[in-house]
Amino acid sequence: MHSPVDSNPDAPGLDLDRPLPLRRLVYLEEADEVTIGSPETDTYAVFPADGAELVRMLADGLTPREAAERYLSAHGESVDIADLVEALADLDLLRPADEPTAGAAPAPVRWQRLGKLLFGRPALAAYALVTVLAAIEMVRVPALVPRTDNLFFTTSYTLVVLVLFLGQAPLLALHEAFHALAGRRLGLRSRLSVGHRLVYLVLETSLDGLVSVPRRQRYLPILAGMLADVLAIAALTLIADATRGGAATVSRLCLAIAWATVLRLAWQGFFYLRTDLYVLLSTALGCVNLHAAAVDVLRNAVRRVTGRPPVDLAAHHPVDRRTARWYAWLMVVGYAFTLTMFAGVVVPTAYRLLHDVWLRITGQGSTAARLDSIVLLVLSLAQTGAVVVLAVRERRTARRAGPARTT
């Protein structure tokens, strides 16, 4: 948002002599910018210091005219108060006329006590102990080390796919629950939605209010999902170790699910996507939209080679421009890591599946094996179809919504 200066405050449709019905606002000052928003609506925006000063005046009960006059007296510049009020309305920080004024304290965030319990020091110490024990067992028993062969714990490929899907579903929920509970521990609300990354369906937790807490308190909610993944791998490894003698099927199943979780954790190294590690870096460095700036830096690198005019980077935040100079090449590393994973894991696994499925369907297997292969193909096509439907729906929604507004 730009400082509202050098404009006429007497805009039509705005009563300059009546205080604005602002929602309950929170403020977080960082350097020369202030994040302002409301926990009631979970909408937040970054204001320059002078804009935040005006918002505070309005929140203290001054009328728009009084706030504009006080700003003029303090800074010697006129202010476009109508522009500021319009921005507050767009952010849903103005309470509608038919909505009662909040008199009582806001309702407490659910599961806040559970979040404090799960992320207190005793719990974190226990998580570290479980992880260390699992690492020790992997060193002591090399068969426990995650590897691709662990996926094929049975000759039924349909059962492999179904078990891994059903086994990953609660772990995906645990990943997102850890994000949410780490945020709720701080009194922040969260929302869960279904999205997609490349050709995979994913769950996503929105913690919009995270921008309203000090930066050092944001790191645990950001890292909580990866913590859940590491804990799941460690716990599954220990269970596999404990059952590899008397319950070998359980042991193989745990190792298969653990390997699938390792692959999901490796996803965080795809720096060209907005992964948890991307959010962590953006938060630590104080970036606004690092991804967009880094993409433009890479685009300019390609344009220089092809002789085309460069993209103007001036529209990006100064911190984003500085960071994107090196983060853009980290995105290249992410692409390289993706290709390595594809060549080392995806291709061998897919080749084994497709080769065996082809042999079974062409008659070199039993009727049960042939049926198993057909069901596997149907399940694979169903997942791909679900991703396509979701992507088309998101594109249509984006078109109806128009250009996105950064908040």
Coordinates of C-alpha atoms in Angstrom, one line a residue:
M1 CA 0.0 0.0 0.0
H2 CA 1.3 3.5 -0.8
S3 CA 1.2 6.5 1.5
P4 CA -2.0 8.3 0.8
V5 CA -0.7 11.9 0.1
D6 CA -1.6 14.8 -2.1
S7 CA -5.3 14.1 -2.7
N8 CA -8.6 15.7 -1.8
P9 CA -10.0 14.1 1.4
D10 CA -13.6 15.2 0.6
A11 CA -14.4 12.1 -1.5
P12 CA -18.1 11.3 -2.2
G13 CA -19.6 8.5 -0.2
L14 CA -17.4 9.0 2.9
D15 CA -18.6 10.7 6.0
L16 CA -15.5 12.5 7.2
D17 CA -17.0 13.5 10.5
R18 CA -18.0 10.0 11.7
P19 CA -15.6 7.5 13.3
L20 CA -15.1 4.4 11.3
P21 CA -16.4 1.0 12.7
L22 CA -13.1 -0.8 12.6
R23 CA -12.7 -4.4 13.7
R24 CA -10.3 -5.4 16.4
L25 CA -6.9 -4.8 14.9
V26 CA -3.5 -6.2 15.6
Y27 CA -0.2 -4.5 14.7
L28 CA 3.3 -5.9 14.1
E29 CA 6.1 -3.4 13.5
E30 CA 9.1 -4.6 11.5
A31 CA 11.7 -2.2 10.3
D32 CA 9.9 0.7 8.5
E33 CA 6.7 -1.3 7.8
V34 CA 3.8 -2.4 10.0
T35 CA 1.6 -5.5 9.4
I36 CA -2.0 -4.7 10.3
G37 CA -5.0 -7.1 10.3
S38 CA -7.8 -8.5 12.2
P39 CA -8.1 -12.0 13.8
E40 CA -11.8 -11.7 13.2
T41 CA -11.4 -12.0 9.4
D42 CA -7.8 -13.4 9.2
T43 CA -6.9 -10.6 6.7
Y44 CA -3.6 -8.8 7.0
A45 CA -1.6 -6.3 5.0
V46 CA 1.7 -4.5 5.2
F47 CA 1.5 -0.7 5.6
P48 CA 4.2 1.9 5.5
A49 CA 4.8 3.5 8.9
D50 CA 2.8 6.7 8.0
G51 CA -0.1 4.6 6.8
A52 CA -0.1 2.6 10.0
E53 CA -0.1 5.8 12.0
L54 CA -3.3 6.9 10.2
V55 CA -4.9 3.5 10.9
R56 CA -4.1 3.8 14.6
M57 CA -5.7 7.3 14.7
L58 CA -8.8 5.9 13.1
A59 CA -8.8 2.9 15.5
D60 CA -8.5 5.3 18.4
G61 CA -11.8 6.9 17.5
L62 CA -10.7 9.9 15.4
T63 CA -12.9 10.7 12.5
P64 CA -11.4 10.6 9.0
R65 CA -11.3 14.4 8.9
E66 CA -9.6 14.6 12.3
A67 CA -7.0 12.0 11.3
A68 CA -6.2 13.8 8.1
E69 CA -5.8 17.1 9.9
R70 CA -3.6 15.6 12.5
Y71 CA -1.5 13.9 9.8
L72 CA -1.1 17.2 8.0
S73 CA -0.1 19.0 11.2
A74 CA 2.5 16.3 12.0
H75 CA 4.0 15.7 8.6
G76 CA 3.2 18.9 6.6
E77 CA 1.5 16.8 3.9
S78 CA -2.1 16.3 2.9
V79 CA -3.5 12.8 2.9
D80 CA -5.9 10.9 0.7
I81 CA -8.0 9.6 3.6
A82 CA -10.6 8.2 1.2
D83 CA -8.0 5.9 -0.4
L84 CA -7.0 4.6 3.0
V85 CA -10.6 3.9 4.0
E86 CA -11.2 2.1 0.7
A87 CA -8.1 -0.1 1.3
L88 CA -9.4 -0.9 4.8
A89 CA -12.8 -1.8 3.3
D90 CA -11.1 -4.1 0.7
L91 CA -9.3 -5.9 3.5
D92 CA -12.6 -6.4 5.4
L93 CA -11.2 -4.4 8.3
L94 CA -14.4 -2.3 8.5
R95 CA -17.3 -3.8 10.4
P96 CA -20.5 -3.9 8.3
A97 CA -23.3 -1.7 9.5
D98 CA -25.6 -4.6 10.2
E99 CA -22.9 -6.5 12.3
P100 CA -23.0 -5.8 16.0
T101 CA -20.0 -4.2 17.5
A102 CA -17.8 -6.6 19.3
G103 CA -18.0 -5.8 23.0
A104 CA -16.9 -9.0 24.6
A105 CA -13.5 -10.7 24.2
P106 CA -13.2 -12.9 21.2
A107 CA -13.9 -16.6 21.6
P108 CA -10.8 -18.6 22.5
V109 CA -9.1 -20.6 19.8
R110 CA -10.0 -24.3 20.0
W111 CA -7.2 -26.8 20.7
Q112 CA -4.9 -24.2 22.0
R113 CA -4.1 -26.1 25.1
L114 CA -3.4 -29.2 23.0
G115 CA -1.0 -27.2 20.9
K116 CA 0.9 -26.0 23.9
L117 CA 1.1 -29.6 25.2
L118 CA 2.4 -31.0 21.9
F119 CA 5.0 -28.2 21.4
G120 CA 6.2 -27.7 24.9
R121 CA 9.8 -28.5 25.9
P122 CA 9.0 -32.0 27.3
A123 CA 7.3 -33.0 24.1
L124 CA 10.1 -31.6 21.9
A125 CA 12.6 -33.5 24.0
A126 CA 10.6 -36.7 23.6
Y127 CA 10.4 -36.1 19.8
A128 CA 14.2 -35.7 19.7
L129 CA 14.7 -39.0 21.7
V130 CA 12.5 -41.0 19.3
T131 CA 14.3 -39.6 16.3
V132 CA 17.8 -40.4 17.7
L133 CA 16.7 -43.9 18.7
A134 CA 15.4 -44.6 15.2
A135 CA 18.7 -43.3 13.7
I136 CA 20.7 -45.5 15.9
E137 CA 18.6 -48.6 14.9
M138 CA 19.1 -47.7 11.2
V139 CA 22.8 -47.8 11.7
R140 CA 22.7 -51.0 13.7
V141 CA 20.3 -52.7 11.3
P142 CA 20.9 -51.6 7.7
A143 CA 17.7 -53.3 6.5
L144 CA 15.7 -50.6 8.3
V145 CA 17.2 -47.8 6.2
P146 CA 14.5 -46.4 3.8
R147 CA 14.9 -47.7 0.2
T148 CA 12.7 -48.1 -2.9
D149 CA 12.5 -51.9 -2.6
N150 CA 10.5 -51.4 0.7
L151 CA 7.5 -50.2 -1.4
F152 CA 6.9 -53.7 -2.7
F153 CA 6.0 -55.4 0.5
T154 CA 3.5 -57.7 -1.4
T155 CA 3.1 -59.1 -4.9
S156 CA -0.3 -57.4 -5.2
Y157 CA 0.4 -54.0 -6.7
T158 CA -3.2 -52.8 -6.1
L159 CA -2.7 -53.6 -2.4
V160 CA 0.6 -51.7 -2.4
V161 CA -1.1 -48.6 -3.8
L162 CA -4.2 -48.8 -1.6
V163 CA -2.2 -49.5 1.6
L164 CA 0.3 -46.7 0.8
F165 CA -2.6 -44.3 0.1
L166 CA -4.5 -45.3 3.2
G167 CA -1.3 -45.3 5.2
Q168 CA -0.3 -41.8 4.0
A169 CA -3.7 -40.3 4.5
P170 CA -3.5 -40.1 8.3
L171 CA 0.2 -39.0 8.1
L172 CA -0.8 -36.2 5.7
A173 CA -3.5 -35.2 8.2
L174 CA -0.9 -35.4 11.0
H175 CA 1.5 -33.1 9.0
E176 CA -1.2 -30.5 8.6
A177 CA -2.5 -30.9 12.1
F178 CA 1.0 -30.2 13.5
H179 CA 1.0 -26.9 11.4
A180 CA -2.4 -26.0 12.7
L181 CA -1.8 -26.9 16.4
A182 CA 1.6 -25.1 16.4
G183 CA -0.3 -22.0 15.2
R184 CA -3.2 -22.5 17.6
R185 CA -0.7 -22.7 20.4
L186 CA -0.1 -19.0 19.6
G187 CA -3.9 -18.3 19.5
L188 CA -4.1 -18.3 15.7
R189 CA -6.9 -19.8 13.7
S190 CA -6.3 -22.1 10.7
R191 CA -8.1 -23.5 7.7
L192 CA -7.6 -26.8 5.9
S193 CA -8.1 -27.1 2.1
V194 CA -7.4 -29.5 -0.7
G195 CA -5.0 -28.5 -3.4
H196 CA -2.5 -30.0 -5.9
R197 CA 1.2 -29.8 -6.6
L198 CA 2.2 -31.0 -10.0
V199 CA 0.2 -34.3 -10.4
Y200 CA -0.5 -35.0 -6.7
L201 CA -3.4 -34.1 -4.5
V202 CA -2.3 -32.4 -1.3
L203 CA -3.8 -31.0 1.9
E204 CA -2.9 -27.4 2.8
T205 CA -3.2 -25.5 6.1
S206 CA -3.7 -21.7 6.0
L207 CA -2.3 -19.8 8.9
D208 CA -3.0 -16.2 7.7
G209 CA -2.6 -14.8 11.2
L210 CA 1.0 -16.0 11.4
V211 CA 2.1 -12.7 9.9
S212 CA 0.8 -10.9 13.0
V213 CA 3.1 -12.5 15.5
P214 CA 6.9 -11.8 16.0
R215 CA 9.1 -13.5 13.4
R216 CA 10.9 -15.7 15.9
Q217 CA 7.5 -17.3 16.9
R218 CA 6.6 -18.2 13.3
Y219 CA 9.4 -20.7 12.8
L220 CA 7.9 -23.6 14.8
P221 CA 4.4 -23.5 13.0
I222 CA 6.3 -23.5 9.7
L223 CA 8.5 -26.4 10.6
A224 CA 5.9 -28.4 12.5
G225 CA 4.7 -30.3 9.4
M226 CA 8.2 -31.6 8.6
L227 CA 8.6 -32.4 12.3
A228 CA 5.6 -34.6 12.0
D229 CA 7.0 -36.4 9.0
V230 CA 10.3 -37.0 10.8
L231 CA 8.5 -38.4 13.8
A232 CA 6.4 -40.6 11.6
I233 CA 9.5 -42.1 9.9
A234 CA 11.2 -42.6 13.2
A235 CA 8.1 -44.3 14.8
L236 CA 7.5 -46.5 11.8
T237 CA 11.2 -47.5 11.8
L238 CA 11.1 -48.5 15.5
I239 CA 7.9 -50.5 15.0
A240 CA 9.4 -52.3 12.0
D241 CA 12.5 -53.1 14.1
A242 CA 10.4 -54.4 17.0
T243 CA 8.2 -56.6 14.7
R244 CA 10.7 -57.9 12.1
G245 CA 11.1 -61.2 14.0
G246 CA 7.6 -62.3 14.9
A247 CA 5.4 -60.2 12.6
A248 CA 7.4 -59.7 9.4
T249 CA 4.3 -58.5 7.4
V250 CA 3.8 -55.6 9.9
S251 CA 7.5 -54.8 9.7
R252 CA 7.5 -54.7 5.9
L253 CA 4.3 -52.6 5.9
C254 CA 5.9 -50.1 8.3
L255 CA 9.0 -49.8 6.2
A256 CA 6.9 -49.2 3.0
I257 CA 5.0 -46.4 4.6
A258 CA 8.2 -44.9 6.1
W259 CA 9.8 -44.8 2.6
A260 CA 6.7 -43.1 1.2
T261 CA 7.0 -40.5 4.0
V262 CA 10.7 -40.0 3.2
L263 CA 9.7 -39.2 -0.4
R264 CA 7.1 -36.7 0.8
L265 CA 9.7 -35.1 3.1
A266 CA 12.1 -34.9 0.2
W267 CA 9.4 -32.8 -1.6
Q268 CA 10.5 -29.9 0.6
G269 CA 13.7 -29.7 -1.4
F270 CA 11.8 -28.7 -4.5
F271 CA 12.6 -25.0 -4.1
Y272 CA 10.7 -23.9 -7.2
L273 CA 7.5 -24.7 -5.3
R274 CA 6.1 -22.9 -2.3
T275 CA 7.1 -25.6 0.2
D276 CA 7.6 -25.3 3.9
L277 CA 11.3 -24.6 3.4
Y278 CA 10.4 -21.8 1.0
V279 CA 8.1 -20.3 3.6
L280 CA 10.8 -20.6 6.2
L281 CA 13.4 -18.8 4.1
S282 CA 10.9 -16.1 3.1
T283 CA 10.0 -15.5 6.7
A284 CA 13.6 -15.5 8.0
L285 CA 14.7 -13.0 5.3
G286 CA 11.6 -10.8 5.6
C287 CA 10.4 -11.4 2.0
V288 CA 7.0 -10.5 0.6
N289 CA 6.8 -12.6 -2.6
L290 CA 10.2 -14.1 -3.1
H291 CA 8.9 -16.8 -5.5
A292 CA 7.6 -14.2 -8.1
A293 CA 10.9 -12.2 -7.9
A294 CA 13.0 -15.3 -8.3
V295 CA 11.0 -16.5 -11.3
D296 CA 11.6 -13.1 -12.9
V297 CA 15.3 -13.3 -12.2
L298 CA 15.4 -16.7 -13.9
R299 CA 13.3 -15.4 -16.8
N300 CA 15.8 -12.5 -17.3
A301 CA 18.7 -15.0 -17.3
V302 CA 17.0 -16.8 -20.2
R303 CA 16.1 -13.5 -21.9
R304 CA 19.7 -12.4 -21.9
V305 CA 20.8 -15.5 -23.6
T306 CA 18.0 -15.2 -26.2
G307 CA 18.5 -11.5 -26.7
R308 CA 15.1 -10.5 -25.5
P309 CA 14.5 -7.4 -23.3
P310 CA 14.5 -8.2 -19.6
V311 CA 11.6 -8.1 -17.3
D312 CA 11.4 -5.0 -15.0
L313 CA 12.2 -6.1 -11.4
A314 CA 11.3 -2.7 -10.0
A315 CA 7.7 -3.9 -9.2
H316 CA 9.1 -6.4 -6.6
H317 CA 9.8 -5.5 -3.0
P318 CA 13.5 -4.4 -2.5
V319 CA 14.1 -7.4 -0.1
D320 CA 12.7 -9.8 -2.7
R321 CA 14.9 -8.3 -5.4
R322 CA 18.1 -8.7 -3.3
T323 CA 17.2 -12.2 -2.1
A324 CA 16.1 -13.4 -5.5
R325 CA 19.6 -12.9 -6.9
W326 CA 20.8 -16.0 -5.1
Y327 CA 17.5 -17.8 -4.4
A328 CA 16.8 -18.0 -8.1
W329 CA 19.7 -20.4 -8.4
L330 CA 18.5 -22.3 -5.5
M331 CA 15.4 -22.9 -7.5
V332 CA 17.6 -24.3 -10.2
V333 CA 19.1 -26.7 -7.6
G334 CA 15.5 -27.7 -6.8
Y335 CA 14.9 -28.6 -10.4
A336 CA 18.1 -30.6 -10.5
F337 CA 17.0 -32.4 -7.3
T338 CA 13.7 -33.1 -8.8
L339 CA 15.3 -34.7 -11.9
T340 CA 17.6 -36.7 -9.6
M341 CA 14.6 -38.0 -7.7
F342 CA 12.8 -38.7 -10.9
A343 CA 15.7 -40.7 -12.4
G344 CA 16.7 -42.5 -9.2
V345 CA 13.3 -43.3 -7.7
V346 CA 10.3 -42.6 -10.0
V347 CA 11.7 -44.1 -13.2
P348 CA 12.9 -47.4 -11.6
T349 CA 9.7 -47.8 -9.6
A350 CA 7.5 -47.0 -12.6
Y351 CA 9.5 -49.3 -14.8
R352 CA 9.1 -52.2 -12.4
L353 CA 5.3 -51.6 -12.1
L354 CA 4.7 -51.1 -15.8
H355 CA 6.9 -54.0 -16.8
D356 CA 5.1 -56.4 -14.5
V357 CA 1.7 -55.0 -15.3
W358 CA 2.4 -55.5 -19.0
L359 CA 3.5 -59.1 -18.5
R360 CA 0.4 -59.8 -16.4
I361 CA -2.1 -58.3 -18.8
T362 CA -0.5 -60.0 -21.9
G363 CA -1.1 -63.3 -20.3
Q364 CA 2.1 -64.1 -18.5
G365 CA 0.4 -64.2 -15.1
S366 CA -2.6 -65.7 -13.4
T367 CA -6.1 -64.3 -13.7
A368 CA -5.8 -62.8 -10.2
A369 CA -2.6 -61.0 -11.2
R370 CA -4.2 -59.7 -14.4
L371 CA -7.2 -58.4 -12.5
D372 CA -4.8 -56.8 -9.9
S373 CA -3.0 -55.0 -12.7
I374 CA -6.2 -53.7 -14.3
V375 CA -7.4 -52.3 -11.0
L376 CA -4.0 -50.6 -10.5
L377 CA -4.4 -48.8 -13.8
V378 CA -7.9 -47.7 -13.0
L379 CA -6.8 -46.3 -9.6
S380 CA -3.9 -44.4 -11.3
L381 CA -6.1 -42.9 -13.9
A382 CA -8.6 -41.9 -11.2
Q383 CA -6.0 -40.0 -9.3
T384 CA -4.8 -38.2 -12.4
G385 CA -8.4 -37.3 -13.3
A386 CA -9.0 -35.9 -9.8
V387 CA -5.9 -33.6 -10.2
V388 CA -7.1 -32.4 -13.6
V389 CA -10.6 -31.6 -12.4
L390 CA -9.2 -29.7 -9.4
A391 CA -6.8 -27.8 -11.6
V392 CA -9.6 -26.8 -14.0
R393 CA -11.8 -25.7 -11.1
E394 CA -9.1 -23.6 -9.6
R395 CA -8.4 -21.9 -13.0
R396 CA -12.1 -21.1 -13.4
T397 CA -12.3 -19.7 -9.9
A398 CA -9.2 -17.5 -10.5
R399 CA -10.7 -16.2 -13.7
R400 CA -14.0 -15.3 -12.0
A401 CA -12.1 -13.6 -9.1
G402 CA -10.0 -11.5 -11.5
P403 CA -6.4 -10.3 -10.8
A404 CA -5.2 -11.4 -7.4
R405 CA -4.5 -8.7 -4.7
T406 CA -1.5 -9.1 -2.5
T407 CA -2.3 -8.7 1.2

